[in-house]
Amino acid sequence: NAGVTQTPKFQVLKTGQSMTLQCAQDMNHNSMYWYRQDPGMGLRLIYYSASEGTTDKGEVPNGYNVSRLNKREFSLRLESAAPSQTSVYFCASSDLRSEQYFGPGTRLTVT
Amino acid sequence: GDSVTQMEGPVTLSEEAFLTINCTYTATGYPSLFWYVQYPGEGLQLLLKATKADDKGSNKGFEATYRKETTSFHLEKGSVQVSDSAVYFCALSDRGGSYIPTFGRGTSLIVHP
């Protein structure tokens, strides 16, 4: 069991570039989540998918889009990166309202 | 809405000292409660959980008891090690509510030899 995997681990973008962060889980969980973590801000939810075929906005969705490709995969897209999106991004999955399993994170720098 | 409040850090201790990290919550329903740990450069991982009042979760020498009367879930360890240095997050999942879990802001623990 790999658990939750994320790619890439590190990324540097220039302002205005686009990229997609990939996330996959092999635990057959229905729910998947994208968070960002910034110093002193804790975890902030960007988007989540309660089940395959549904996605909903979290606390900080502006500048991001998501796709729940299938039950295993949930991607996060930055269409036009901004320096304010410099952060560490975590994907997580869970059964309904149970504990979450987190990936190792993607460290993104936008210059 | 739901909320989790945990003590601000950093908490700095010497090895073998007793640890308490306070966590209190508000929830409209009947939540499950969790402690997660994040080691430097890694994602969060579940440390322990409790799903009903008076349950005690335990793992790796850490314990926390679900206290409904005081809406608390304080994390304790009798003797910390340098390897326990990490950030600890208290969280809840409201089983009658939304799909979105609620996290505290995290408490950094630094243990000196």
Short mmCIF file of N, CA, C and O in Angstrom, two decimals, chain A residues 29 31 33 93-101, chain B residues 32 34 36 46 49 51 92-95 98-99 101 103:
data_model
loop_
_atom_site.label_atom_id
_atom_site.label_comp_id
_atom_site.label_asym_id
_atom_site.label_seq_id
_atom_site.Cartn_x
_atom_site.Cartn_y
_atom_site.Cartn_z
N HIS A 29 -10.78 5.16 -0.66
CA HIS A 29 -11.54 6.18 0.05
C HIS A 29 -12.46 6.94 -0.89
O HIS A 29 -12.11 7.19 -2.04
N SER A 31 -13.64 10.14 -0.10
CA SER A 31 -13.41 11.59 0.01
C SER A 31 -11.94 11.94 -0.18
O SER A 31 -11.06 11.24 0.33
N TYR A 33 -9.16 15.58 -0.55
CA TYR A 33 -9.04 16.97 -0.13
C TYR A 33 -7.71 17.56 -0.62
O TYR A 33 -6.71 16.85 -0.70
N SER A 93 -6.96 11.92 1.91
CA SER A 93 -8.15 11.14 1.60
C SER A 93 -8.70 10.55 2.89
O SER A 93 -8.00 10.45 3.90
N SER A 94 -9.97 10.18 2.86
CA SER A 94 -10.58 9.58 4.05
C SER A 94 -11.85 8.84 3.67
O SER A 94 -12.45 9.08 2.61
N ASP A 95 -12.26 7.94 4.55
CA ASP A 95 -13.63 7.46 4.52
C ASP A 95 -14.51 8.57 5.08
O ASP A 95 -14.03 9.50 5.71
N LEU A 96 -15.80 8.41 4.92
CA LEU A 96 -16.72 9.47 5.31
C LEU A 96 -16.52 9.90 6.75
O LEU A 96 -16.68 9.12 7.68
N ARG A 97 -16.10 11.14 6.94
CA ARG A 97 -15.99 11.79 8.25
C ARG A 97 -15.10 11.03 9.22
O ARG A 97 -15.25 11.14 10.43
N SER A 98 -14.15 10.27 8.69
CA SER A 98 -13.20 9.54 9.54
C SER A 98 -11.83 10.20 9.46
O SER A 98 -11.70 11.30 8.92
N GLU A 99 -10.79 9.55 10.00
CA GLU A 99 -9.47 10.17 9.98
C GLU A 99 -8.96 10.31 8.56
O GLU A 99 -9.31 9.53 7.67
N GLN A 100 -8.11 11.32 8.37
CA GLN A 100 -7.57 11.59 7.06
C GLN A 100 -6.17 11.00 6.93
O GLN A 100 -5.41 10.92 7.91
N TYR A 101 -5.83 10.64 5.68
CA TYR A 101 -4.49 10.16 5.36
C TYR A 101 -3.89 11.17 4.40
O TYR A 101 -4.49 11.48 3.36
N SER B 32 -16.04 12.99 16.24
CA SER B 32 -14.84 12.20 16.52
C SER B 32 -13.69 13.17 16.67
O SER B 32 -13.65 14.21 16.01
N PHE B 34 -9.34 13.82 16.97
CA PHE B 34 -8.07 13.28 16.46
C PHE B 34 -6.90 14.16 16.91
O PHE B 34 -7.04 15.37 17.06
N TYR B 36 -3.08 14.66 15.18
CA TYR B 36 -2.15 14.35 14.11
C TYR B 36 -0.78 14.92 14.48
O TYR B 36 -0.67 15.92 15.19
N LEU B 46 -1.85 10.45 11.39
CA LEU B 46 -2.70 10.25 12.55
C LEU B 46 -1.87 9.71 13.71
O LEU B 46 -1.12 8.73 13.57
N LYS B 49 -6.87 8.69 18.08
CA LYS B 49 -8.22 9.20 17.90
C LYS B 49 -9.14 8.66 18.99
O LYS B 49 -8.82 7.67 19.67
N THR B 51 -13.63 8.28 19.47
CA THR B 51 -14.89 8.48 18.76
C THR B 51 -16.08 8.73 19.65
O THR B 51 -17.15 9.11 19.17
N LEU B 92 -11.23 17.68 14.61
CA LEU B 92 -12.49 16.99 14.82
C LEU B 92 -13.19 16.73 13.49
O LEU B 92 -13.00 17.46 12.53
N SER B 93 -14.00 15.70 13.50
CA SER B 93 -14.84 15.38 12.36
C SER B 93 -16.23 15.17 12.91
O SER B 93 -16.46 14.26 13.71
N ASP B 94 -17.15 16.03 12.50
CA ASP B 94 -18.49 16.01 13.04
C ASP B 94 -19.32 14.99 12.28
O ASP B 94 -19.69 15.23 11.13
N ARG B 95 -19.62 13.88 12.87
CA ARG B 95 -20.26 12.78 12.15
C ARG B 95 -21.66 13.12 11.69
O ARG B 95 -22.18 12.51 10.78
N SER B 98 -20.73 18.25 8.24
CA SER B 98 -20.22 18.30 6.88
C SER B 98 -19.08 17.30 6.69
O SER B 98 -18.61 16.65 7.61
N TYR B 99 -18.64 17.23 5.44
CA TYR B 99 -17.51 16.37 5.09
C TYR B 99 -16.18 17.00 5.46
O TYR B 99 -15.14 16.39 5.31
N PRO B 101 -13.38 18.21 7.79
CA PRO B 101 -12.88 18.18 9.17
C PRO B 101 -12.37 19.56 9.57
O PRO B 101 -12.07 20.39 8.72
N PHE B 103 -9.52 21.62 11.80
CA PHE B 103 -8.20 21.48 12.42
C PHE B 103 -7.89 22.68 13.30
O PHE B 103 -8.29 23.81 12.99
#
